[in-house]
Short mmCIF file of C-alpha atoms in Angstrom, two decimals:
data_model
loop_
_atom_site.label_atom_id
_atom_site.label_comp_id
_atom_site.label_asym_id
_atom_site.label_seq_id
_atom_site.Cartn_x
_atom_site.Cartn_y
_atom_site.Cartn_z
CA MET A 21 23.64 0.88 16.39
CA PRO A 22 24.18 4.35 17.85
CA SER A 23 24.58 4.32 21.58
CA ASP A 24 25.13 7.99 22.26
CA THR A 25 22.67 10.88 22.20
CA PRO A 26 23.18 13.05 19.07
CA LYS A 27 25.10 16.13 20.14
CA GLY A 28 23.00 19.09 21.14
CA GLU A 29 19.72 17.22 20.77
CA ALA A 30 18.29 16.48 24.19
CA ALA A 31 14.89 14.88 24.60
CA VAL A 32 14.22 14.30 20.90
CA ALA A 33 13.73 11.38 18.60
CA TYR A 34 16.54 11.74 16.08
CA LEU A 35 14.45 12.01 12.91
CA LEU A 36 12.46 14.87 14.43
CA SER A 37 15.46 16.70 15.86
CA ARG A 38 16.05 18.99 12.88
CA MET A 39 12.47 20.33 13.00
CA LEU A 40 12.11 21.23 16.66
CA ASP A 41 14.20 24.42 16.76
CA THR A 42 12.37 26.05 13.87
CA ARG A 43 9.08 24.11 13.64
CA GLY A 44 8.48 22.81 17.15
CA SER A 45 5.18 24.67 17.47
CA ALA A 46 4.18 24.11 13.82
CA PRO A 47 1.61 21.42 12.97
CA ALA A 48 3.24 18.07 12.24
CA VAL A 49 0.12 15.94 11.77
CA ILE A 50 -3.44 17.07 11.12
CA ASP A 51 -6.31 14.55 11.13
CA GLU A 52 -10.07 14.63 11.63
CA HIS A 53 -9.56 14.71 15.41
CA GLY A 54 -7.26 17.74 15.53
CA GLU A 55 -3.58 18.46 15.11
CA ALA A 56 -0.28 17.73 16.82
CA THR A 57 2.77 19.97 16.72
CA PHE A 58 6.27 18.64 16.12
CA ASP A 59 6.95 19.04 19.86
CA GLU A 60 3.88 16.94 20.67
CA LEU A 61 4.71 14.36 18.04
CA ASN A 62 8.23 14.01 19.40
CA ALA A 63 6.97 13.49 22.96
CA ALA A 64 4.42 10.87 21.85
CA VAL A 65 7.04 8.94 19.86
CA ASN A 66 9.44 8.89 22.80
CA ARG A 67 6.75 7.65 25.22
CA ILE A 68 5.81 4.77 22.90
CA ILE A 69 9.46 3.72 22.60
CA HIS A 70 9.92 3.72 26.39
CA ALA A 71 6.59 1.93 26.98
CA GLY A 72 7.39 -0.65 24.32
CA ARG A 73 10.79 -1.41 25.81
CA ALA A 74 9.24 -1.67 29.29
CA SER A 75 6.76 -4.18 27.83
CA GLY A 76 9.60 -6.32 26.51
CA LEU A 77 9.88 -5.19 22.89
CA GLU A 78 13.43 -5.48 21.60
CA VAL A 79 15.36 -4.53 18.47
CA GLY A 80 14.21 -6.78 15.62
CA ASP A 81 10.78 -7.52 17.11
CA THR A 82 7.66 -7.08 15.00
CA ILE A 83 4.58 -5.06 15.88
CA ALA A 84 1.35 -4.72 13.87
CA VAL A 85 -0.92 -1.69 13.55
CA LEU A 86 -4.58 -2.06 12.55
CA CYS A 87 -5.63 1.54 12.23
CA GLY A 88 -7.13 4.04 9.84
CA ASN A 89 -5.46 7.30 8.86
CA ARG A 90 -5.03 9.08 12.17
CA ARG A 91 -2.22 10.72 14.13
CA GLU A 92 -1.50 7.69 16.37
CA LEU A 93 -0.58 5.64 13.30
CA VAL A 94 2.25 8.12 12.67
CA ASP A 95 3.26 8.02 16.36
CA VAL A 96 3.64 4.24 16.36
CA THR A 97 5.33 4.20 12.95
CA LEU A 98 7.97 6.73 14.00
CA ALA A 99 8.51 4.91 17.29
CA ALA A 100 9.25 1.71 15.38
CA ALA A 101 11.61 3.61 13.06
CA HIS A 102 13.64 4.80 16.07
CA ALA A 103 13.42 1.68 18.27
CA GLY A 104 14.48 -0.95 15.74
CA TRP A 105 11.07 -2.63 15.43
CA VAL A 106 9.49 -3.99 12.28
CA VAL A 107 6.01 -2.48 11.94
CA VAL A 108 3.31 -4.21 9.89
CA PRO A 109 0.62 -1.76 8.70
CA VAL A 110 -2.50 -3.92 8.53
CA ASN A 111 -5.15 -3.50 5.85
CA TRP A 112 -8.24 -2.56 7.87
CA HIS A 113 -10.54 -4.17 5.29
CA TRP A 114 -9.26 -7.62 6.24
CA VAL A 115 -11.48 -10.10 8.02
CA ALA A 116 -10.32 -12.13 11.03
CA ASP A 117 -8.98 -15.00 8.88
CA GLU A 118 -6.62 -12.65 7.05
CA LEU A 119 -5.57 -10.79 10.20
CA HIS A 120 -4.90 -14.04 12.02
CA HIS A 121 -2.64 -15.18 9.18
CA VAL A 122 -0.63 -11.93 9.13
CA LEU A 123 -0.18 -11.79 12.91
CA THR A 124 0.96 -15.41 12.94
CA ASP A 125 3.13 -15.23 9.83
CA SER A 126 4.87 -12.01 10.89
CA GLY A 127 5.44 -13.20 14.45
CA ALA A 128 4.04 -9.93 15.79
CA LYS A 129 4.60 -9.47 19.50
CA ALA A 130 2.27 -6.47 19.78
CA LEU A 131 -0.88 -5.25 18.07
CA PHE A 132 -2.01 -1.62 18.12
CA VAL A 133 -5.64 -1.44 17.04
CA GLU A 134 -8.19 1.31 16.51
CA ALA A 135 -11.46 0.82 18.40
CA PRO A 136 -13.67 0.11 15.33
CA PHE A 137 -11.54 -2.94 14.55
CA VAL A 138 -11.21 -4.39 18.05
CA ALA A 139 -13.86 -7.07 17.48
CA THR A 140 -12.02 -8.35 14.40
CA ALA A 141 -8.76 -8.25 16.33
CA ALA A 142 -10.24 -10.19 19.25
CA ASN A 143 -11.54 -12.84 16.82
CA ALA A 144 -8.11 -13.22 15.25
CA LEU A 145 -6.18 -13.09 18.52
CA GLY A 146 -8.37 -15.67 20.23
CA ARG A 147 -7.20 -18.45 17.93
CA ASP A 148 -4.27 -20.82 18.38
CA GLY A 149 -1.06 -19.43 16.97
CA ALA A 150 -1.72 -15.74 17.51
CA GLN A 151 -1.36 -15.77 21.30
CA ALA A 152 2.29 -14.80 20.90
CA CYS A 153 0.98 -11.31 20.12
CA GLY A 154 0.83 -10.71 23.86
CA LEU A 155 0.67 -6.89 23.94
CA ARG A 156 -2.69 -5.57 22.65
CA VAL A 157 -3.09 -1.78 22.71
CA VAL A 158 -6.29 0.06 21.73
CA ILE A 159 -5.45 3.41 20.20
CA ASP A 160 -8.59 5.42 20.87
CA ALA A 161 -10.33 3.91 23.89
CA GLU A 162 -10.61 4.95 27.52
CA GLU A 163 -11.24 2.51 30.38
CA PRO A 164 -11.02 3.54 34.07
CA SER A 165 -9.66 0.14 35.06
CA GLY A 166 -6.85 0.42 32.51
CA ARG A 167 -7.83 -2.79 30.75
CA PHE A 168 -10.82 -4.38 29.08
CA GLU A 169 -11.63 -7.77 27.71
CA ILE A 170 -13.43 -8.89 24.53
CA ASP A 171 -14.18 -12.57 23.97
CA GLY A 172 -11.44 -13.50 26.43
CA VAL A 173 -8.80 -11.27 24.81
CA VAL A 174 -7.40 -8.51 27.06
CA PHE A 175 -6.56 -5.06 25.67
CA VAL A 176 -5.04 -1.96 27.26
CA PRO A 177 -5.82 1.64 26.17
CA LEU A 178 -2.89 3.51 24.64
CA THR A 179 -3.30 6.35 27.12
CA THR A 180 -2.99 3.92 30.03
CA TRP A 181 -0.07 2.09 28.47
CA VAL A 182 2.06 5.23 28.00
CA ALA A 183 0.85 7.06 31.13
CA SER A 184 3.99 6.46 33.15
CA ALA A 185 6.42 6.44 30.20
CA SER A 186 9.04 9.18 29.91
CA SER A 187 9.06 11.67 27.03
CA ASP A 188 12.87 11.95 27.26
CA GLU A 189 14.99 10.89 24.34
CA PRO A 190 15.51 7.12 24.32
CA ASP A 191 19.05 5.88 24.07
CA GLY A 192 20.21 3.31 21.55
CA GLN A 193 18.10 4.60 18.69
CA CYS A 194 18.41 2.46 15.55
CA THR A 195 16.50 1.71 12.38
CA GLY A 196 13.21 -0.11 12.19
CA GLY A 197 10.56 0.14 9.53
CA PRO A 198 7.52 -1.22 7.73
CA MET A 199 6.94 -4.69 6.33
CA PHE A 200 4.02 -4.50 3.92
CA TYR A 201 1.86 -7.50 3.14
CA THR A 202 0.81 -7.87 -0.48
CA SER A 203 -1.85 -10.29 -1.67
CA GLY A 204 -0.29 -13.62 -2.55
CA THR A 205 -0.89 -15.67 -5.67
CA THR A 206 -1.33 -18.78 -3.53
CA GLY A 207 -3.82 -17.42 -1.05
CA PHE A 208 -2.99 -15.34 1.99
CA PRO A 209 -0.99 -12.08 1.79
CA LYS A 210 2.82 -12.24 1.75
CA GLY A 211 5.16 -9.96 3.67
CA VAL A 212 7.87 -8.16 1.70
CA ARG A 213 11.28 -7.94 3.33
CA GLY A 214 13.60 -5.28 1.97
CA SER A 215 15.46 -2.06 2.60
CA LEU A 216 12.56 -0.37 4.39
CA ASN A 217 12.50 -2.86 7.28
CA ARG A 218 16.15 -3.34 8.11
CA THR A 219 16.55 -3.21 11.87
CA GLY A 220 19.39 -2.29 14.22
CA GLU A 221 21.34 -0.03 11.86
CA ASP A 222 22.46 3.57 12.38
CA ILE A 223 19.38 5.79 12.59
CA VAL A 224 21.06 8.25 10.22
CA LEU A 225 20.26 5.77 7.45
CA TRP A 226 16.59 6.81 7.55
CA GLU A 227 17.59 10.45 7.11
CA LEU A 228 19.58 9.53 3.99
CA VAL A 229 16.87 7.33 2.48
CA ALA A 230 14.04 9.79 3.08
CA GLY A 231 16.18 12.72 1.98
CA SER A 232 17.08 11.02 -1.29
CA PHE A 233 13.42 10.40 -2.06
CA VAL A 234 12.36 13.98 -1.26
CA GLY A 235 15.25 15.33 -3.33
CA MET A 236 14.45 13.06 -6.28
CA LEU A 237 10.89 14.41 -6.41
CA GLY A 238 11.93 17.97 -5.72
CA LEU A 239 9.47 18.30 -2.83
CA PRO A 240 9.51 21.68 -1.06
CA PRO A 241 11.05 21.93 2.44
CA ALA A 242 8.49 22.38 5.21
CA GLY A 243 5.68 21.79 2.70
CA VAL A 244 2.26 20.26 3.26
CA THR A 245 1.64 16.62 2.35
CA LEU A 246 -1.87 15.24 1.87
CA LEU A 247 -2.45 11.57 2.67
CA ASP A 248 -5.70 10.66 0.93
CA GLY A 249 -5.29 6.90 0.69
CA PRO A 250 -4.69 4.13 3.24
CA MET A 251 -1.25 4.21 4.84
CA TYR A 252 -1.12 0.41 4.85
CA HIS A 253 -0.28 0.80 1.14
CA SER A 254 3.48 1.09 0.63
CA ALA A 255 3.32 4.02 -1.80
CA GLN A 256 1.01 6.01 0.43
CA TRP A 257 3.27 5.24 3.41
CA VAL A 258 6.38 6.48 1.63
CA PHE A 259 4.74 9.61 0.23
CA ALA A 260 3.38 10.44 3.68
CA MET A 261 6.30 9.57 5.97
CA PHE A 262 9.39 10.54 3.95
CA PRO A 263 8.55 14.27 3.59
CA LEU A 264 7.67 14.39 7.30
CA MET A 265 10.88 12.63 8.32
CA SER A 266 13.20 14.42 5.91
CA SER A 267 12.05 18.01 5.57
CA GLY A 268 9.48 18.65 8.29
CA SER A 269 6.50 18.62 5.96
CA THR A 270 3.13 18.91 7.69
CA LEU A 271 1.10 15.74 7.10
CA VAL A 272 -2.64 16.18 6.54
CA MET A 273 -4.40 12.82 6.92
CA ARG A 274 -7.87 12.16 5.58
CA PRO A 275 -9.74 9.07 6.84
CA ARG A 276 -11.27 8.29 3.45
CA PHE A 277 -11.26 9.68 -0.07
CA GLU A 278 -14.17 11.95 -0.94
CA PRO A 279 -13.55 13.86 -4.17
CA ALA A 280 -15.07 17.23 -3.26
CA ALA A 281 -13.64 17.14 0.26
CA THR A 282 -10.22 16.34 -1.18
CA LEU A 283 -10.25 19.45 -3.36
CA ASP A 284 -11.35 21.50 -0.35
CA ALA A 285 -8.54 20.04 1.80
CA ILE A 286 -5.90 20.90 -0.81
CA ASP A 287 -6.95 24.55 -0.93
CA ARG A 288 -7.70 24.88 2.79
CA HIS A 289 -4.35 23.50 3.96
CA GLY A 290 -2.21 24.76 1.08
CA VAL A 291 -1.17 21.24 0.12
CA THR A 292 2.07 21.11 -1.86
CA ASN A 293 2.38 17.40 -2.60
CA VAL A 294 0.02 14.42 -2.79
CA HIS A 295 -0.16 10.86 -4.11
CA PHE A 296 -3.22 9.56 -5.98
CA VAL A 297 -4.30 6.44 -7.83
CA PRO A 298 -6.16 6.67 -11.16
CA THR A 299 -9.54 5.82 -9.60
CA GLN A 300 -9.32 9.00 -7.54
CA PHE A 301 -8.66 11.00 -10.70
CA VAL A 302 -11.79 9.51 -12.27
CA ARG A 303 -13.96 10.47 -9.32
CA MET A 304 -12.64 14.02 -9.17
CA LEU A 305 -13.13 14.47 -12.90
CA LYS A 306 -16.79 13.43 -12.49
CA LEU A 307 -17.52 16.20 -9.99
CA PRO A 308 -20.00 18.89 -11.09
CA ASP A 309 -18.50 21.74 -13.09
CA GLU A 310 -19.20 24.26 -10.34
CA VAL A 311 -17.16 22.20 -7.85
CA ARG A 312 -14.25 21.71 -10.24
CA ASN A 313 -14.27 25.36 -11.29
CA GLY A 314 -14.15 26.45 -7.65
CA PHE A 315 -10.90 24.57 -7.06
CA ASP A 316 -7.74 26.70 -6.98
CA GLY A 317 -4.93 24.18 -6.47
CA SER A 318 -2.19 26.78 -6.94
CA SER A 319 -0.31 25.53 -3.85
CA MET A 320 0.47 22.14 -5.44
CA THR A 321 3.96 21.52 -6.77
CA THR A 322 3.96 17.71 -7.05
CA VAL A 323 1.05 15.37 -7.75
CA MET A 324 2.29 11.79 -8.13
CA HIS A 325 0.20 8.87 -9.29
CA GLY A 326 0.86 5.17 -9.71
CA ALA A 327 -0.20 1.76 -8.34
CA ALA A 328 -2.32 1.01 -11.44
CA PRO A 329 -2.41 1.87 -15.15
CA CYS A 330 -4.04 5.23 -15.80
CA PRO A 331 -6.34 5.38 -18.86
CA PRO A 332 -4.81 7.88 -21.33
CA GLU A 333 -8.00 9.93 -21.54
CA VAL A 334 -8.05 10.29 -17.76
CA LYS A 335 -4.39 11.31 -17.63
CA ARG A 336 -4.85 13.87 -20.38
CA SER A 337 -7.89 15.36 -18.64
CA MET A 338 -5.98 15.72 -15.36
CA LEU A 339 -3.09 17.44 -17.10
CA GLU A 340 -5.53 19.84 -18.76
CA TRP A 341 -7.11 20.57 -15.37
CA TRP A 342 -4.13 20.65 -12.99
CA GLY A 343 -1.25 21.29 -15.37
CA PRO A 344 2.28 19.84 -15.48
CA VAL A 345 2.45 19.18 -11.71
CA VAL A 346 0.92 15.73 -12.43
CA SER A 347 3.69 13.11 -12.71
CA GLU A 348 3.64 9.30 -12.78
CA TYR A 349 5.80 6.47 -11.52
CA TYR A 350 6.06 2.72 -11.99
CA GLY A 351 7.13 0.46 -9.16
CA GLY A 352 5.99 -1.73 -6.33
CA THR A 353 6.58 -2.69 -2.72
CA GLU A 354 9.34 -5.07 -3.82
CA GLY A 355 11.40 -2.60 -5.83
CA GLY A 356 10.31 0.87 -4.83
CA PHE A 357 10.01 3.55 -7.49
CA LEU A 358 11.57 2.23 -10.68
CA THR A 359 10.62 4.76 -13.35
CA MET A 360 9.11 8.24 -13.38
CA ILE A 361 7.70 10.58 -16.00
CA THR A 362 6.64 14.21 -15.81
CA GLY A 363 3.42 15.49 -17.29
CA ALA A 364 5.27 17.26 -20.10
CA GLU A 365 7.17 14.10 -21.00
CA TRP A 366 3.97 12.06 -20.97
CA LEU A 367 2.30 14.40 -23.46
CA GLU A 368 5.22 13.71 -25.80
CA ARG A 369 5.03 9.94 -25.16
CA PRO A 370 1.43 9.11 -24.17
CA GLY A 371 1.18 5.86 -22.25
CA SER A 372 4.80 5.79 -21.12
CA LEU A 373 5.75 5.10 -17.51
CA GLY A 374 8.96 7.08 -17.84
CA ARG A 375 12.66 6.36 -17.53
CA GLU A 376 14.45 4.64 -14.69
CA THR A 377 15.03 6.65 -11.52
CA PRO A 378 18.51 7.34 -10.10
CA MET A 379 17.89 4.46 -7.66
CA ALA A 380 17.10 1.65 -10.12
CA GLU A 381 18.00 -0.13 -13.33
CA VAL A 382 15.16 -1.32 -15.56
CA HIS A 383 15.60 -3.97 -18.25
CA VAL A 384 13.39 -6.09 -20.49
CA PHE A 385 14.14 -9.76 -21.20
CA SER A 386 12.51 -12.31 -23.47
CA ASP A 387 11.32 -15.66 -22.15
CA ASP A 388 14.59 -17.24 -23.29
CA GLY A 389 16.63 -14.84 -21.16
CA GLU A 390 17.83 -12.53 -23.93
CA ARG A 391 17.70 -8.77 -23.63
CA CYS A 392 14.92 -7.33 -25.77
CA ALA A 393 15.67 -4.75 -28.43
CA PRO A 394 13.94 -1.33 -28.21
CA GLY A 395 10.26 -1.74 -28.99
CA GLU A 396 10.32 -5.50 -28.34
CA SER A 397 8.05 -6.70 -25.53
CA GLY A 398 9.25 -8.95 -22.75
CA GLN A 399 9.21 -9.28 -19.01
CA ILE A 400 10.23 -6.19 -17.05
CA TRP A 401 13.10 -6.72 -14.60
CA PHE A 402 14.77 -4.32 -12.18
CA ARG A 403 17.84 -4.02 -9.99
CA SER A 404 18.65 -1.49 -7.29
CA LYS A 405 21.60 0.81 -7.93
CA VAL A 406 22.26 1.02 -4.19
CA GLY A 407 22.41 -2.70 -3.46
CA ALA A 408 18.89 -3.13 -2.10
CA ASP A 409 16.93 -6.32 -2.71
CA PHE A 410 13.76 -7.98 -1.47
CA GLU A 411 12.39 -11.32 -0.36
CA TYR A 412 8.98 -12.65 0.61
CA HIS A 413 8.76 -13.37 4.32
CA ASN A 414 8.62 -17.12 5.02
CA ASP A 415 8.29 -17.90 1.31
CA PRO A 416 11.62 -18.80 -0.38
CA ASP A 417 9.86 -20.33 -3.38
CA LYS A 418 8.02 -17.12 -4.17
CA THR A 419 11.26 -15.18 -3.61
CA ARG A 420 13.14 -17.36 -6.11
CA ALA A 421 10.32 -17.06 -8.65
CA ALA A 422 10.51 -13.25 -8.47
CA HIS A 423 14.25 -13.20 -9.28
CA GLY A 424 15.82 -13.99 -12.59
CA PRO A 425 18.57 -12.87 -14.97
CA GLU A 426 21.65 -11.40 -13.31
CA GLY A 427 19.92 -11.47 -9.91
CA MET A 428 17.25 -8.98 -10.97
CA GLY A 429 13.74 -8.84 -9.56
CA THR A 430 10.39 -8.58 -11.28
CA LEU A 431 6.85 -7.49 -10.48
CA GLY A 432 5.59 -9.86 -13.18
CA ASP A 433 4.80 -7.15 -15.73
CA VAL A 434 5.39 -7.24 -19.49
CA GLY A 435 6.41 -4.22 -21.55
CA TYR A 436 9.09 -2.64 -23.68
CA LEU A 437 11.62 0.19 -23.71
CA ASP A 438 11.75 2.66 -26.59
CA ASP A 439 14.95 3.97 -28.17
CA ASP A 440 15.29 6.64 -25.49
CA GLY A 441 14.79 4.29 -22.55
CA TYR A 442 11.16 5.15 -21.83
CA LEU A 443 9.17 2.22 -20.45
CA PHE A 444 5.78 1.16 -21.76
CA MET A 445 3.79 -1.61 -20.04
CA SER A 446 1.74 -3.87 -22.28
CA ASP A 447 0.50 -6.65 -20.02
CA ARG A 448 0.82 -8.36 -16.67
CA LYS A 449 2.41 -11.77 -16.69
CA ILE A 450 1.30 -12.78 -13.24
CA ASP A 451 -2.34 -13.52 -12.61
CA MET A 452 -3.26 -10.28 -10.88
CA ILE A 453 -6.14 -7.81 -10.89
CA ILE A 454 -5.54 -4.13 -10.08
CA SER A 455 -8.77 -2.43 -9.03
CA GLY A 456 -8.61 1.14 -7.81
CA GLY A 457 -4.85 0.87 -7.32
CA VAL A 458 -5.18 -2.23 -5.09
CA ASN A 459 -3.57 -5.55 -6.04
CA ILE A 460 -5.99 -8.48 -5.96
CA TYR A 461 -4.81 -12.03 -6.61
CA PRO A 462 -7.48 -14.38 -7.97
CA ALA A 463 -6.17 -17.55 -6.30
CA GLU A 464 -7.26 -16.34 -2.88
CA ILE A 465 -10.81 -15.67 -4.12
CA GLU A 466 -10.95 -18.94 -6.04
CA GLY A 467 -9.90 -20.76 -2.89
CA VAL A 468 -12.91 -19.31 -1.07
CA LEU A 469 -15.40 -19.94 -3.89
CA VAL A 470 -14.58 -23.62 -4.20
CA THR A 471 -15.38 -24.17 -0.52
CA HIS A 472 -19.02 -23.37 -1.27
CA PRO A 473 -20.98 -26.63 -1.42
CA ALA A 474 -22.42 -25.84 -4.87
CA VAL A 475 -19.10 -25.02 -6.58
CA ALA A 476 -16.92 -27.61 -8.30
CA ASP A 477 -14.37 -25.21 -9.82
CA ALA A 478 -13.83 -21.46 -10.05
CA ALA A 479 -11.90 -18.94 -12.11
CA VAL A 480 -11.46 -15.31 -11.09
CA TYR A 481 -10.11 -12.58 -13.39
CA GLY A 482 -10.31 -8.88 -14.11
CA ILE A 483 -12.68 -7.26 -16.55
CA PRO A 484 -12.82 -3.57 -17.62
CA ASP A 485 -14.21 -0.96 -15.26
CA ASP A 486 -14.32 2.71 -16.29
CA GLU A 487 -13.80 3.96 -12.73
CA PHE A 488 -11.57 1.36 -11.06
CA GLY A 489 -9.64 0.13 -14.12
CA GLU A 490 -10.66 -3.45 -13.46
CA GLN A 491 -13.36 -5.20 -11.47
CA VAL A 492 -13.38 -8.73 -10.10
CA MET A 493 -15.25 -11.27 -12.24
CA ALA A 494 -15.84 -14.92 -11.28
CA SER A 495 -16.82 -17.86 -13.46
CA VAL A 496 -17.92 -20.95 -11.56
CA GLU A 497 -18.54 -24.55 -12.53
CA LEU A 498 -21.20 -26.18 -10.36
CA VAL A 499 -21.35 -29.61 -8.80
CA ALA A 500 -23.78 -32.11 -10.29
CA GLY A 501 -27.34 -31.34 -9.35
CA ALA A 502 -26.76 -27.66 -8.47
CA THR A 503 -28.56 -25.01 -10.48
CA GLY A 504 -27.44 -21.49 -11.20
CA ASP A 505 -30.09 -18.98 -10.20
CA GLY A 506 -30.35 -15.70 -8.32
CA ASP A 507 -30.43 -17.39 -4.95
CA LEU A 508 -27.19 -19.22 -5.71
CA GLU A 509 -25.43 -16.06 -6.85
CA GLU A 510 -26.52 -14.27 -3.68
CA SER A 511 -25.32 -17.24 -1.61
CA LEU A 512 -21.90 -17.22 -3.34
CA ILE A 513 -21.42 -13.49 -2.82
CA GLU A 514 -22.36 -13.75 0.85
CA HIS A 515 -19.98 -16.70 1.21
CA CYS A 516 -17.15 -14.55 -0.15
CA ARG A 517 -18.04 -11.65 2.14
CA GLN A 518 -17.68 -13.91 5.17
CA HIS A 519 -14.12 -14.88 4.25
CA LEU A 520 -12.70 -11.97 2.24
CA ALA A 521 -12.28 -8.24 2.49
CA GLY A 522 -15.01 -6.41 0.61
CA TYR A 523 -12.83 -5.21 -2.26
CA LYS A 524 -11.98 -8.83 -3.14
CA VAL A 525 -15.60 -9.97 -3.43
CA PRO A 526 -16.57 -10.53 -7.12
CA ARG A 527 -18.66 -7.74 -8.60
CA ARG A 528 -19.90 -10.04 -11.35
CA LEU A 529 -20.45 -13.77 -11.33
CA GLU A 530 -21.43 -16.22 -14.04
CA VAL A 531 -22.12 -19.96 -14.12
CA VAL A 532 -20.48 -21.96 -16.93
CA ASP A 533 -20.92 -25.58 -17.91
CA VAL A 534 -17.20 -26.39 -17.88
CA LEU A 535 -14.18 -24.21 -17.15
CA PRO A 536 -11.39 -24.38 -19.78
CA ARG A 537 -9.01 -26.43 -17.64
CA GLN A 538 -6.59 -28.92 -19.19
CA PRO A 539 -5.84 -32.39 -17.77
CA THR A 540 -2.54 -30.99 -16.47
CA GLY A 541 -4.55 -28.65 -14.26
CA LYS A 542 -3.73 -25.50 -16.25
CA LEU A 543 -6.65 -23.10 -16.52
CA TYR A 544 -6.78 -21.00 -19.68
CA LYS A 545 -8.25 -17.85 -18.19
CA ARG A 546 -7.69 -15.83 -21.35
CA LEU A 547 -10.55 -17.76 -22.94
CA LEU A 548 -12.77 -16.31 -20.22
CA ARG A 549 -11.13 -12.91 -19.85
CA ASP A 550 -10.35 -11.76 -23.39
CA PRO A 551 -13.93 -11.40 -24.69
CA HIS A 552 -14.61 -8.79 -22.02
CA TRP A 553 -11.67 -6.68 -23.24
CA GLU A 554 -12.46 -6.75 -26.96
CA GLY A 555 -13.09 -3.27 -28.32
CA THR A 556 -11.77 -1.48 -25.22
CA GLY A 557 -8.44 -0.52 -26.78
CA ARG A 558 -6.52 -1.91 -23.82
CA THR A 559 -5.58 -5.23 -22.25
CA ILE A 560 -5.06 -4.11 -18.64
#
């Protein structure tokens, strides 16, 4: 851990130090509420570090942030990166049950929450087990008394909390970083521990990691990054924070994706780089011709997409519209960016996810542990070339299950490599739905459905959706005496809404006489799922 102030850099957080001489008055973060310069961002980060330390936060402690895309989310994130804290970006769709689990599981000692989500936070914090999260800071609230109480839970406004904190450079700066929670196959979300959330190491490490990423993508120095997806998603976090931290890119944050407004933001701010998921492509392609034709887009140098399979016809249409700036990657929170492919390469190999990046090895193994020949499908495995690895927080069984031959990790996908090392994905081995770039695990939804008094058994799976890629479908077996009618379906959907985030609630629901479950307990979901995919030309 560095103990001395970097030479010649007074009153700055280290990762911002290179920008202040030349870009101090330039916009660092722009959101719907205004903009902050690099000087202002630096001062805010320093105050949060000092206030956090005064409140008892130490290196290695965990904080959680329940907040939409706004400037304060960046402030807290950068403070954690300099102060050695683990920061958990919370999915703001989650209900109190899910938030309570994450706060308890992560051991968060502080929660920073945006005002619209305070009621959910108070519900979660008021339960046994979450009281250890003793510091509760509301990001965008004012209260003359400096504190307010909701359902017995006390919060303090951010402005009050940092009011007496210094903006001087904190000493002892060291690495902290995000721990993302991904939906778990056995119910509640699981935290991923890896290279992004190592604490207490030399702060220069962040400069090297972010710089390598920006260099790998060829992002322009002092460019303009558009964040048009939730920053609680690991890919959106990386694509937003790394250019800011490494090259002083201005970060434009939008609170929600709106296709026409997105095109306007790109032209208005001169956006150079952005990350999208395929669903966003679909929505922009469906805009009226006059809106699409009015889009310039000449400022863009890098448009990356991933997080879900992109239908070939959608990808081809985007390349025809925006040109070769559209590139794709394959990866995940556990392994980072594993493969990449440019638009020109994709046109030569439609459907490919590209070749391995300089940071990763990608291999394909059969179920018996043998390496697959080119063109032969098997499970996709990866290994970091820089010694990084991952584990699931508080879940050694899930960690072991995600590691296999030669210590490699897997995201549970099935595919093959061609003769030139280009990866093609053919299926997903794990029982997961990807809708609009968001991972949804059926077990969590099934666990909610079977608590309904009319349901004896439930199966949840993905079926085709032209816009989102997949949508959530549920088949339920009823208890004796229950009847499947419109009132029951409405009751089941409402039951799910009470216990699950909205994007997890089934969009379609059917009642079946008997689910195809064997005496061993194994459920053959393909018998339910496959008929919906017949004739679509794809299996995911």
